[in-house]
Structure formats: structure tokens, C-alpha cells
GROMACS .gro file of C-alpha atoms in nm:
model
  438
    1UNK     CA    1  -1.391   6.712  -8.173
    2UNK     CA    2  -1.283   7.040  -8.338
    3UNK     CA    3  -0.959   7.196  -8.219
    4UNK     CA    4  -0.980   7.475  -7.966
    5UNK     CA    5  -0.977   7.832  -8.097
    6UNK     CA    6  -0.641   7.994  -8.019
    7UNK     CA    7  -0.758   8.347  -8.086
    8UNK     CA    8  -0.554   8.390  -8.405
    9UNK     CA    9  -0.709   8.600  -8.679
   10UNK     CA   10  -0.828   8.457  -9.010
   11UNK     CA   11  -0.539   8.635  -9.188
   12UNK     CA   12  -0.282   8.490  -8.950
   13UNK     CA   13  -0.423   8.144  -9.001
   14UNK     CA   14  -0.419   8.178  -9.375
   15UNK     CA   15  -0.058   8.297  -9.364
   16UNK     CA   16   0.036   8.001  -9.152
   17UNK     CA   17  -0.151   7.744  -9.364
   18UNK     CA   18   0.039   7.495  -9.584
   19UNK     CA   19  -0.115   7.647  -9.901
   20UNK     CA   20   0.045   7.984  -9.831
   21UNK     CA   21   0.392   7.859  -9.917
   22UNK     CA   22   0.501   7.585 -10.155
   23UNK     CA   23   0.796   7.511  -9.927
   24UNK     CA   24   0.579   7.453  -9.621
   25UNK     CA   25   0.594   7.104  -9.466
   26UNK     CA   26   0.269   6.905  -9.460
   27UNK     CA   27   0.046   6.977  -9.163
   28UNK     CA   28   0.090   6.736  -8.876
   29UNK     CA   29  -0.186   6.485  -8.817
   30UNK     CA   30  -0.426   6.601  -8.545
   31UNK     CA   31  -0.362   6.454  -8.201
   32UNK     CA   32  -0.660   6.227  -8.118
   33UNK     CA   33  -0.604   6.296  -7.747
   34UNK     CA   34  -0.569   6.673  -7.776
   35UNK     CA   35  -0.904   6.742  -7.609
   36UNK     CA   36  -0.877   6.480  -7.337
   37UNK     CA   37  -0.818   6.553  -6.969
   38UNK     CA   38  -0.463   6.547  -6.836
   39UNK     CA   39  -0.305   6.610  -6.494
   40UNK     CA   40  -0.280   6.984  -6.440
   41UNK     CA   41  -0.523   7.059  -6.721
   42UNK     CA   42  -0.868   7.216  -6.689
   43UNK     CA   43  -1.134   6.980  -6.557
   44UNK     CA   44  -0.894   6.705  -6.445
   45UNK     CA   45  -0.906   6.801  -6.078
   46UNK     CA   46  -1.288   6.825  -6.076
   47UNK     CA   47  -1.309   6.488  -6.248
   48UNK     CA   48  -1.069   6.337  -5.991
   49UNK     CA   49  -1.267   6.468  -5.693
   50UNK     CA   50  -1.599   6.359  -5.846
   51UNK     CA   51  -1.482   6.003  -5.918
   52UNK     CA   52  -1.314   5.991  -5.578
   53UNK     CA   53  -1.649   6.076  -5.413
   54UNK     CA   54  -1.822   5.810  -5.623
   55UNK     CA   55  -1.562   5.556  -5.514
   56UNK     CA   56  -1.612   5.647  -5.149
   57UNK     CA   57  -1.988   5.600  -5.175
   58UNK     CA   58  -1.957   5.272  -5.366
   59UNK     CA   59  -1.743   5.088  -5.112
   60UNK     CA   60  -1.899   5.254  -4.806
   61UNK     CA   61  -2.242   5.129  -4.916
   62UNK     CA   62  -2.141   4.799  -5.069
   63UNK     CA   63  -1.967   4.678  -4.754
   64UNK     CA   64  -2.168   4.874  -4.497
   65UNK     CA   65  -2.271   4.562  -4.304
   66UNK     CA   66  -1.932   4.393  -4.309
   67UNK     CA   67  -1.792   4.541  -3.987
   68UNK     CA   68  -2.134   4.495  -3.824
   69UNK     CA   69  -2.167   4.122  -3.881
   70UNK     CA   70  -2.095   4.020  -3.518
   71UNK     CA   71  -2.356   4.271  -3.395
   72UNK     CA   72  -2.610   4.154  -3.656
   73UNK     CA   73  -2.549   3.791  -3.559
   74UNK     CA   74  -2.600   3.868  -3.191
   75UNK     CA   75  -2.911   4.083  -3.241
   76UNK     CA   76  -3.087   3.859  -3.494
   77UNK     CA   77  -2.960   3.528  -3.356
   78UNK     CA   78  -2.793   3.405  -3.676
   79UNK     CA   79  -2.461   3.235  -3.751
   80UNK     CA   80  -2.164   3.402  -3.922
   81UNK     CA   81  -2.229   3.229  -4.255
   82UNK     CA   82  -2.595   3.343  -4.248
   83UNK     CA   83  -2.509   3.703  -4.156
   84UNK     CA   84  -2.238   3.713  -4.424
   85UNK     CA   85  -2.512   3.710  -4.689
   86UNK     CA   86  -2.590   4.074  -4.603
   87UNK     CA   87  -2.254   4.143  -4.771
   88UNK     CA   88  -2.263   3.874  -5.041
   89UNK     CA   89  -2.615   3.972  -5.154
   90UNK     CA   90  -2.494   4.325  -5.231
   91UNK     CA   91  -2.188   4.207  -5.422
   92UNK     CA   92  -2.389   3.941  -5.611
   93UNK     CA   93  -2.644   4.209  -5.701
   94UNK     CA   94  -2.367   4.428  -5.835
   95UNK     CA   95  -2.217   4.139  -6.031
   96UNK     CA   96  -2.557   4.064  -6.190
   97UNK     CA   97  -2.631   4.426  -6.275
   98UNK     CA   98  -2.296   4.547  -6.404
   99UNK     CA   99  -2.315   4.396  -6.756
  100UNK     CA  100  -2.671   4.504  -6.851
  101UNK     CA  101  -2.609   4.849  -6.703
  102UNK     CA  102  -2.291   4.880  -6.909
  103UNK     CA  103  -2.516   4.847  -7.216
  104UNK     CA  104  -2.741   5.117  -7.075
  105UNK     CA  105  -2.435   5.342  -7.038
  106UNK     CA  106  -2.360   5.299  -7.410
  107UNK     CA  107  -2.701   5.446  -7.492
  108UNK     CA  108  -2.752   5.713  -7.225
  109UNK     CA  109  -2.395   5.797  -7.126
  110UNK     CA  110  -2.154   5.703  -6.849
  111UNK     CA  111  -2.204   6.027  -6.657
  112UNK     CA  112  -2.585   6.002  -6.655
  113UNK     CA  113  -2.582   5.640  -6.540
  114UNK     CA  114  -2.335   5.711  -6.260
  115UNK     CA  115  -2.549   5.997  -6.128
  116UNK     CA  116  -2.867   5.786  -6.125
  117UNK     CA  117  -2.692   5.486  -5.971
  118UNK     CA  118  -2.557   5.693  -5.683
  119UNK     CA  119  -2.896   5.856  -5.624
  120UNK     CA  120  -3.091   5.526  -5.612
  121UNK     CA  121  -2.828   5.351  -5.398
  122UNK     CA  122  -2.829   5.641  -5.149
  123UNK     CA  123  -3.211   5.629  -5.131
  124UNK     CA  124  -3.205   5.255  -5.059
  125UNK     CA  125  -2.939   5.317  -4.794
  126UNK     CA  126  -3.191   5.524  -4.601
  127UNK     CA  127  -3.434   5.229  -4.604
  128UNK     CA  128  -3.189   4.952  -4.506
  129UNK     CA  129  -3.176   5.042  -4.132
  130UNK     CA  130  -3.552   4.972  -4.104
  131UNK     CA  131  -3.534   4.613  -4.238
  132UNK     CA  132  -3.751   4.404  -4.000
  133UNK     CA  133  -3.569   4.072  -4.048
  134UNK     CA  134  -3.255   3.914  -4.186
  135UNK     CA  135  -3.440   3.815  -4.505
  136UNK     CA  136  -3.561   4.170  -4.564
  137UNK     CA  137  -3.214   4.307  -4.494
  138UNK     CA  138  -3.057   4.067  -4.744
  139UNK     CA  139  -3.319   4.157  -5.007
  140UNK     CA  140  -3.262   4.533  -4.967
  141UNK     CA  141  -2.888   4.481  -4.981
  142UNK     CA  142  -2.926   4.286  -5.305
  143UNK     CA  143  -3.124   4.572  -5.461
  144UNK     CA  144  -2.861   4.817  -5.338
  145UNK     CA  145  -2.593   4.614  -5.511
  146UNK     CA  146  -2.784   4.626  -5.841
  147UNK     CA  147  -2.819   5.004  -5.808
  148UNK     CA  148  -2.449   5.045  -5.736
  149UNK     CA  149  -2.361   4.841  -6.045
  150UNK     CA  150  -2.397   5.149  -6.262
  151UNK     CA  151  -2.081   5.300  -6.114
  152UNK     CA  152  -1.824   5.031  -6.193
  153UNK     CA  153  -2.009   4.965  -6.521
  154UNK     CA  154  -1.939   5.323  -6.630
  155UNK     CA  155  -1.650   5.471  -6.432
  156UNK     CA  156  -1.358   5.297  -6.603
  157UNK     CA  157  -1.507   5.346  -6.950
  158UNK     CA  158  -1.569   5.713  -6.866
  159UNK     CA  159  -1.204   5.756  -6.765
  160UNK     CA  160  -1.075   5.566  -7.069
  161UNK     CA  161  -1.274   5.798  -7.298
  162UNK     CA  162  -1.209   6.128  -7.122
  163UNK     CA  163  -0.850   6.093  -6.989
  164UNK     CA  164  -0.528   6.075  -7.189
  165UNK     CA  165  -0.382   5.724  -7.215
  166UNK     CA  166  -0.062   5.809  -7.026
  167UNK     CA  167  -0.264   5.932  -6.729
  168UNK     CA  168  -0.518   5.647  -6.731
  169UNK     CA  169  -0.354   5.422  -6.470
  170UNK     CA  170  -0.315   5.716  -6.232
  171UNK     CA  171  -0.677   5.828  -6.287
  172UNK     CA  172  -0.814   5.479  -6.226
  173UNK     CA  173  -0.583   5.454  -5.926
  174UNK     CA  174  -0.753   5.761  -5.777
  175UNK     CA  175  -1.095   5.605  -5.828
  176UNK     CA  176  -0.976   5.285  -5.661
  177UNK     CA  177  -0.827   5.501  -5.385
  178UNK     CA  178  -1.174   5.644  -5.331
  179UNK     CA  179  -1.296   5.286  -5.295
  180UNK     CA  180  -1.043   5.225  -5.021
  181UNK     CA  181  -1.136   5.546  -4.837
  182UNK     CA  182  -1.503   5.451  -4.861
  183UNK     CA  183  -1.437   5.103  -4.731
  184UNK     CA  184  -1.235   5.242  -4.442
  185UNK     CA  185  -1.465   5.529  -4.345
  186UNK     CA  186  -1.777   5.314  -4.371
  187UNK     CA  187  -1.637   5.053  -4.138
  188UNK     CA  188  -1.494   5.300  -3.885
  189UNK     CA  189  -1.817   5.501  -3.871
  190UNK     CA  190  -2.034   5.190  -3.839
  191UNK     CA  191  -1.808   5.041  -3.571
  192UNK     CA  192  -1.827   5.336  -3.334
  193UNK     CA  193  -2.190   5.425  -3.406
  194UNK     CA  194  -2.293   5.061  -3.354
  195UNK     CA  195  -2.108   5.049  -3.021
  196UNK     CA  196  -2.304   5.355  -2.900
  197UNK     CA  197  -2.645   5.319  -3.068
  198UNK     CA  198  -2.661   4.982  -3.242
  199UNK     CA  199  -2.607   4.848  -3.592
  200UNK     CA  200  -2.922   5.006  -3.739
  201UNK     CA  201  -2.806   5.355  -3.645
  202UNK     CA  202  -2.467   5.270  -3.796
  203UNK     CA  203  -2.626   5.184  -4.131
  204UNK     CA  204  -2.822   5.511  -4.120
  205UNK     CA  205  -2.494   5.702  -4.074
  206UNK     CA  206  -2.350   5.536  -4.385
  207UNK     CA  207  -2.664   5.634  -4.574
  208UNK     CA  208  -2.608   6.000  -4.486
  209UNK     CA  209  -2.247   5.973  -4.606
  210UNK     CA  210  -2.370   5.828  -4.937
  211UNK     CA  211  -2.614   6.116  -4.987
  212UNK     CA  212  -2.333   6.369  -4.936
  213UNK     CA  213  -2.109   6.185  -5.186
  214UNK     CA  214  -2.391   6.174  -5.443
  215UNK     CA  215  -2.436   6.551  -5.418
  216UNK     CA  216  -2.061   6.615  -5.449
  217UNK     CA  217  -2.040   6.390  -5.755
  218UNK     CA  218  -2.333   6.565  -5.924
  219UNK     CA  219  -2.181   6.910  -5.866
  220UNK     CA  220  -1.825   6.829  -5.976
  221UNK     CA  221  -1.831   6.565  -6.250
  222UNK     CA  222  -1.747   6.728  -6.587
  223UNK     CA  223  -1.957   6.671  -6.896
  224UNK     CA  224  -1.845   6.391  -7.125
  225UNK     CA  225  -1.681   6.529  -7.439
  226UNK     CA  226  -1.580   6.207  -7.613
  227UNK     CA  227  -1.881   5.983  -7.552
  228UNK     CA  228  -2.069   5.866  -7.862
  229UNK     CA  229  -2.416   5.724  -7.796
  230UNK     CA  230  -2.509   5.392  -7.952
  231UNK     CA  231  -2.779   5.135  -7.891
  232UNK     CA  232  -2.672   4.790  -7.775
  233UNK     CA  233  -2.934   4.519  -7.828
  234UNK     CA  234  -2.920   4.175  -7.662
  235UNK     CA  235  -2.761   4.008  -7.965
  236UNK     CA  236  -2.504   4.283  -8.011
  237UNK     CA  237  -2.428   4.272  -7.639
  238UNK     CA  238  -2.379   3.895  -7.654
  239UNK     CA  239  -2.143   3.931  -7.952
  240UNK     CA  240  -1.946   4.202  -7.772
  241UNK     CA  241  -1.914   3.998  -7.455
  242UNK     CA  242  -1.815   3.695  -7.660
  243UNK     CA  243  -1.541   3.889  -7.838
  244UNK     CA  244  -1.398   4.008  -7.506
  245UNK     CA  245  -1.413   3.660  -7.356
  246UNK     CA  246  -1.238   3.524  -7.665
  247UNK     CA  247  -0.937   3.745  -7.585
  248UNK     CA  248  -0.698   3.534  -7.373
  249UNK     CA  249  -0.538   3.838  -7.211
  250UNK     CA  250  -0.874   3.974  -7.098
  251UNK     CA  251  -0.973   3.631  -6.965
  252UNK     CA  252  -0.657   3.620  -6.755
  253UNK     CA  253  -0.719   3.970  -6.620
  254UNK     CA  254  -1.078   3.881  -6.526
  255UNK     CA  255  -0.962   3.571  -6.342
  256UNK     CA  256  -0.688   3.760  -6.157
  257UNK     CA  257  -0.931   4.031  -6.045
  258UNK     CA  258  -1.180   3.771  -5.922
  259UNK     CA  259  -0.916   3.574  -5.732
  260UNK     CA  260  -0.770   3.881  -5.561
  261UNK     CA  261  -1.120   3.985  -5.454
  262UNK     CA  262  -1.192   3.634  -5.322
  263UNK     CA  263  -0.908   3.686  -5.075
  264UNK     CA  264  -1.016   4.035  -4.980
  265UNK     CA  265  -1.382   3.942  -4.940
  266UNK     CA  266  -1.300   3.643  -4.721
  267UNK     CA  267  -1.062   3.831  -4.492
  268UNK     CA  268  -1.272   4.140  -4.430
  269UNK     CA  269  -1.599   3.951  -4.393
  270UNK     CA  270  -1.459   3.729  -4.119
  271UNK     CA  271  -1.198   3.944  -3.942
  272UNK     CA  272  -1.459   4.110  -3.720
  273UNK     CA  273  -1.565   3.774  -3.576
  274UNK     CA  274  -1.203   3.686  -3.507
  275UNK     CA  275  -1.126   4.012  -3.327
  276UNK     CA  276  -1.436   4.023  -3.103
  277UNK     CA  277  -1.375   3.666  -2.979
  278UNK     CA  278  -1.093   3.494  -2.788
  279UNK     CA  279  -0.806   3.571  -2.749
  280UNK     CA  280  -0.863   3.935  -2.852
  281UNK     CA  281  -1.210   4.027  -2.715
  282UNK     CA  282  -1.201   4.372  -2.876
  283UNK     CA  283  -1.508   4.601  -2.856
  284UNK     CA  284  -1.706   4.686  -3.172
  285UNK     CA  285  -1.567   5.040  -3.196
  286UNK     CA  286  -1.206   4.921  -3.187
  287UNK     CA  287  -1.280   4.650  -3.443
  288UNK     CA  288  -1.425   4.915  -3.676
  289UNK     CA  289  -1.118   5.132  -3.627
  290UNK     CA  290  -0.894   4.846  -3.742
  291UNK     CA  291  -1.016   4.927  -4.093
  292UNK     CA  292  -0.806   5.244  -4.092
  293UNK     CA  293  -0.556   5.019  -4.269
  294UNK     CA  294  -0.760   5.093  -4.583
  295UNK     CA  295  -0.545   5.408  -4.605
  296UNK     CA  296  -0.265   5.177  -4.713
  297UNK     CA  297  -0.484   5.072  -5.005
  298UNK     CA  298  -0.530   5.437  -5.098
  299UNK     CA  299  -0.154   5.480  -5.125
  300UNK     CA  300  -0.081   5.149  -5.301
  301UNK     CA  301  -0.356   5.189  -5.563
  302UNK     CA  302  -0.259   5.550  -5.639
  303UNK     CA  303   0.106   5.442  -5.672
  304UNK     CA  304   0.027   5.149  -5.903
  305UNK     CA  305   0.121   5.350  -6.213
  306UNK     CA  306   0.474   5.415  -6.083
  307UNK     CA  307   0.510   5.051  -5.981
  308UNK     CA  308   0.414   4.933  -6.330
  309UNK     CA  309   0.664   5.178  -6.483
  310UNK     CA  310   0.944   5.022  -6.277
  311UNK     CA  311   0.874   4.649  -6.285
  312UNK     CA  312   0.608   4.605  -6.553
  313UNK     CA  313   0.251   4.483  -6.513
  314UNK     CA  314   0.336   4.120  -6.446
  315UNK     CA  315   0.610   4.221  -6.203
  316UNK     CA  316   0.361   4.438  -6.015
  317UNK     CA  317   0.118   4.145  -5.996
  318UNK     CA  318   0.389   3.916  -5.855
  319UNK     CA  319   0.465   4.175  -5.587
  320UNK     CA  320   0.096   4.207  -5.507
  321UNK     CA  321   0.056   3.830  -5.468
  322UNK     CA  322   0.365   3.803  -5.247
  323UNK     CA  323   0.262   4.095  -5.028
  324UNK     CA  324  -0.092   3.964  -4.980
  325UNK     CA  325   0.029   3.610  -4.903
  326UNK     CA  326   0.271   3.735  -4.640
  327UNK     CA  327  -0.010   3.932  -4.480
  328UNK     CA  328  -0.236   3.628  -4.465
  329UNK     CA  329   0.028   3.425  -4.283
  330UNK     CA  330   0.086   3.704  -4.031
  331UNK     CA  331  -0.282   3.708  -3.935
  332UNK     CA  332  -0.248   3.353  -3.799
  333UNK     CA  333  -0.073   3.500  -3.495
  334UNK     CA  334  -0.258   3.562  -3.168
  335UNK     CA  335  -0.089   3.902  -3.139
  336UNK     CA  336  -0.302   4.207  -3.224
  337UNK     CA  337   0.008   4.379  -3.363
  338UNK     CA  338   0.084   4.088  -3.597
  339UNK     CA  339  -0.278   4.070  -3.715
  340UNK     CA  340  -0.277   4.444  -3.783
  341UNK     CA  341   0.050   4.416  -3.977
  342UNK     CA  342  -0.101   4.129  -4.176
  343UNK     CA  343  -0.409   4.334  -4.263
  344UNK     CA  344  -0.186   4.620  -4.379
  345UNK     CA  345   0.002   4.390  -4.617
  346UNK     CA  346  -0.318   4.223  -4.740
  347UNK     CA  347  -0.474   4.561  -4.812
  348UNK     CA  348  -0.165   4.702  -4.986
  349UNK     CA  349  -0.123   4.393  -5.201
  350UNK     CA  350  -0.488   4.367  -5.294
  351UNK     CA  351  -0.536   4.730  -5.399
  352UNK     CA  352  -0.213   4.731  -5.601
  353UNK     CA  353  -0.314   4.412  -5.782
  354UNK     CA  354  -0.665   4.540  -5.845
  355UNK     CA  355  -0.544   4.875  -5.983
  356UNK     CA  356  -0.300   4.703  -6.221
  357UNK     CA  357  -0.550   4.443  -6.345
  358UNK     CA  358  -0.842   4.685  -6.389
  359UNK     CA  359  -0.634   4.947  -6.574
  360UNK     CA  360  -0.496   4.671  -6.799
  361UNK     CA  361  -0.851   4.580  -6.900
  362UNK     CA  362  -0.927   4.939  -7.004
  363UNK     CA  363  -0.600   4.955  -7.196
  364UNK     CA  364  -0.641   4.615  -7.367
  365UNK     CA  365  -0.999   4.663  -7.489
  366UNK     CA  366  -0.996   4.881  -7.800
  367UNK     CA  367  -1.374   4.878  -7.850
  368UNK     CA  368  -1.678   4.847  -7.619
  369UNK     CA  369  -1.470   4.938  -7.317
  370UNK     CA  370  -1.777   4.960  -7.095
  371UNK     CA  371  -1.855   4.592  -7.156
  372UNK     CA  372  -1.489   4.494  -7.111
  373UNK     CA  373  -1.480   4.675  -6.778
  374UNK     CA  374  -1.821   4.531  -6.685
  375UNK     CA  375  -1.694   4.176  -6.734
  376UNK     CA  376  -1.399   4.257  -6.509
  377UNK     CA  377  -1.630   4.401  -6.246
  378UNK     CA  378  -1.858   4.099  -6.273
  379UNK     CA  379  -1.567   3.862  -6.208
  380UNK     CA  380  -1.436   4.092  -5.936
  381UNK     CA  381  -1.761   4.102  -5.740
  382UNK     CA  382  -1.841   3.736  -5.793
  383UNK     CA  383  -1.503   3.681  -5.631
  384UNK     CA  384  -1.605   3.907  -5.344
  385UNK     CA  385  -1.934   3.723  -5.297
  386UNK     CA  386  -1.774   3.380  -5.304
  387UNK     CA  387  -1.491   3.497  -5.080
  388UNK     CA  388  -1.734   3.634  -4.821
  389UNK     CA  389  -1.964   3.330  -4.824
  390UNK     CA  390  -1.689   3.065  -4.840
  391UNK     CA  391  -1.463   3.252  -4.598
  392UNK     CA  392  -1.745   3.275  -4.342
  393UNK     CA  393  -1.833   2.907  -4.393
  394UNK     CA  394  -1.468   2.806  -4.348
  395UNK     CA  395  -1.444   3.016  -4.032
  396UNK     CA  396  -1.767   2.867  -3.894
  397UNK     CA  397  -1.637   2.513  -3.966
  398UNK     CA  398  -1.268   2.521  -3.870
  399UNK     CA  399  -1.179   2.874  -3.756
  400UNK     CA  400  -0.957   3.149  -3.894
  401UNK     CA  401  -0.707   2.898  -4.034
  402UNK     CA  402  -0.971   2.784  -4.283
  403UNK     CA  403  -1.024   3.142  -4.405
  404UNK     CA  404  -0.648   3.189  -4.449
  405UNK     CA  405  -0.618   2.861  -4.641
  406UNK     CA  406  -0.893   2.974  -4.878
  407UNK     CA  407  -0.710   3.302  -4.939
  408UNK     CA  408  -0.377   3.132  -5.007
  409UNK     CA  409  -0.542   2.897  -5.258
  410UNK     CA  410  -0.690   3.195  -5.446
  411UNK     CA  411  -0.353   3.372  -5.453
  412UNK     CA  412  -0.186   3.056  -5.584
  413UNK     CA  413  -0.433   3.068  -5.872
  414UNK     CA  414  -0.351   3.434  -5.944
  415UNK     CA  415   0.023   3.363  -5.933
  416UNK     CA  416  -0.015   3.064  -6.167
  417UNK     CA  417  -0.204   3.272  -6.425
  418UNK     CA  418   0.060   3.546  -6.411
  419UNK     CA  419   0.340   3.289  -6.443
  420UNK     CA  420   0.171   3.140  -6.749
  421UNK     CA  421   0.150   3.486  -6.906
  422UNK     CA  422   0.518   3.548  -6.829
  423UNK     CA  423   0.631   3.222  -6.988
  424UNK     CA  424   0.411   3.290  -7.291
  425UNK     CA  425   0.560   3.638  -7.334
  426UNK     CA  426   0.915   3.502  -7.302
  427UNK     CA  427   0.844   3.235  -7.564
  428UNK     CA  428   0.698   3.494  -7.804
  429UNK     CA  429   1.000   3.722  -7.764
  430UNK     CA  430   1.235   3.429  -7.823
  431UNK     CA  431   1.048   3.331  -8.140
  432UNK     CA  432   1.056   3.690  -8.265
  433UNK     CA  433   1.431   3.708  -8.199
  434UNK     CA  434   1.489   3.385  -8.395
  435UNK     CA  435   1.280   3.514  -8.686
  436UNK     CA  436   1.481   3.837  -8.697
  437UNK     CA  437   1.807   3.642  -8.681
  438UNK     CA  438   1.697   3.425  -8.972
   0.00000   0.00000   0.00000
């Protein structure tokens, strides 16, 4: 991209050029990030608000039925594990669509794909409330998940291309914060609307919210200045995916993202059933309001950059695992206060871990960032789908304790991967020190 015109005259520029004086020092190499967005710079705030709105719509739609599962079960006469597929179908659809749509974004642009994805997902959201049966509802939710896949397939690559490297973690943190706000607002709105008018009206309300977010995104998102279009055929896509999967660091990040999301999907798919039954017996509106704890995720994801600066990426992941595990154990209590405290810790730990892992993917991948991010999103949403389905099955079989045990097992896996990476890094530093000493 050519440098911006400063307004200097041709004569002034000639006088200042290296050729004008034999004693002049060589011109400095151009800064490759000079034209990229930075905090406080022009366009950064619009970009932040646009991606925030996209994040709100993504999670509000993706998990729109999650807080409504007890009402859906009661109305349609289905079990928790059957109703949970209204959530898992959407996340599976997203996981299936995210990689091919990332290739589409390489050809037509991240911005264009995000706009179309939001528009189609919002349109489907207006049809979902009219599903005549559980099967039809699950099918529409699966299509909605595929439509939404264009956002995570493009958003992180868009930020990596348009935002300066030092501001990337913070920018992705804001997008993830939008996810948390969307997850919270969607559940609160659906909880209270369902209590007054039923779960179908609640889904219609989320559809209206998605339409508003799609309009805001379209009006605010800045044009891409650093995107270079290229065609990605099936063979080239396979080679690209293979190269990313061959990178051990990326493989670890994908696994960590999937395991964290397994915990989160299990907890928030099942928690509604736990709170509307003994010993709590909370009404649907109150259960929906419990999801205000998503605000904690907004704070923890936005603060992930500062946390990494203090304790490093692996240190931040250890803290995220410990915080989430503590929260899971607290939810075993029969006290509403303890369960709420547990949900706060689970949410804070999950969003911090997700922000660190996802930003590490964008930073690690030097080429084909859209596909690198798409693989992360695929693992992430497969984790959500498995967490929701397995968590609901465990709850149906043995109760809340089974859901907690599943979450702790997933966190043990994430901690083990991080520990392996730590020991590997220590061994490499020790070897480098010995080589220097020799």
C-alpha cells in the first residue's frame, strides 16, 4: 500500500530525499504495518463496534435455544438429550461450514463473507420460531449454524490483516467480548419472553436482535485495505490445512480450544434443567437472567492481552484452567449463591482461555490465516457440540455430577497439553543455553 500523502510539496520532498545530500543516511525501510488500524487511529473504533455487533449476533443466534431447553422439552415432550440437539445441530453446522467458507473468504473477501453470513443467519432466525416439530427445528438450526460459519471463518483473519500486531490480542478480545454479550443478552431475552409468551416468541425476539446487529455491522465495518484475493481450490485447500495440522503448536491450540468449549457447552446446555428442578425450582425468567454472568466473560476476554503480558500465554492458560475447574466444583452445591459463583468462575476462565488460544492461532500462522483460524473454530465448535450432547446425556443418566465430571476431564486434557508445551519450552531453552556455553 502506498504511503499516505503528508501534504509536502514536490520541492520539499526532493530536498529531503537521500539523493539531495551525499551525507544523508539511507532511507529507513517502510513499516509494513504503517497503514494498519491501531487503537486511537482512524477506523479502529468503527471496526471495533462492527465486530462487536457481529460477535453479539453470532452467539445470540448460535445458542438461542440453550436457555429454552426445559421449555422446549415440556412443550414438545422430549428428553434433555433430545432437546439438546437444537443447540448441537447449530454448532455442528458451524463446525462443518467454517473451513469451506474460509476458502470462500480468500476469494471474495472477509468483509463480504461476514456481511452475507449475518444476513442469511438473521433471515433463518425469523423462520426458526415457526418450526412445526423438533426435527424441523433441529434442521433449521443446522442451516443457521452453516450460515453463521462465515463469521468465525473470516473475523480473526480480517483482524490479523487489518490491525497492527501489537493490538491484535486486544482486538480479538473485543470480538470475543461481543460473543459473551450476545450469549448473555440472547439468554436473558429468551428467558423472560418465554416466561410471558412461550419459547417460540423468545426465538422471534432473538431474530429481531440479529437483524439489528446485521444492519449495524453493514453500516460500520471499514473496507479491507490489506486483503489480497486469491482462489483456493480443493487440492490447495487440502495442502494448506495439512500444513497447519503439521504444526505441533497449532495442533495444541486447536485441542485446547476444543476442550475449553467442551466444558462450556456442557455446562450451559444443562444448567437450565438443573435450576428449574429440585432443589431450586426457579422460573424460566430467573433462569435466563442467570446468564448475566456472561458480563464476566466480556471483562476477562478483553483483559486477556494484559494477562498474557504479565504471566505469558501458558501462564494465562493455567490460570484459565484453574479458574474454570474451581467454578465447576462450586456448582455441585445446592446453594443458588454457590452455583452462581461457580458460573462466574467458569465463564471468566473459559473466555480468558479462548481469547488467549484463538489469538495465538492468528499470531502463529504466517500464511493462510483464514484456514488456520477456521481449523481452530472447527475444533472449538465440535467441542461445543460434543459438550452439549455428552453433557446432556450425562445429566439425563446420573445428574449434574456427571456433567461436572465431564467438564473436569476436559480441563485435565487442556492442562496436560499446556504442561507438555511448558516442559518442551524449558527443554529447548536449556539446550540453547548449553549450546551458547559450549
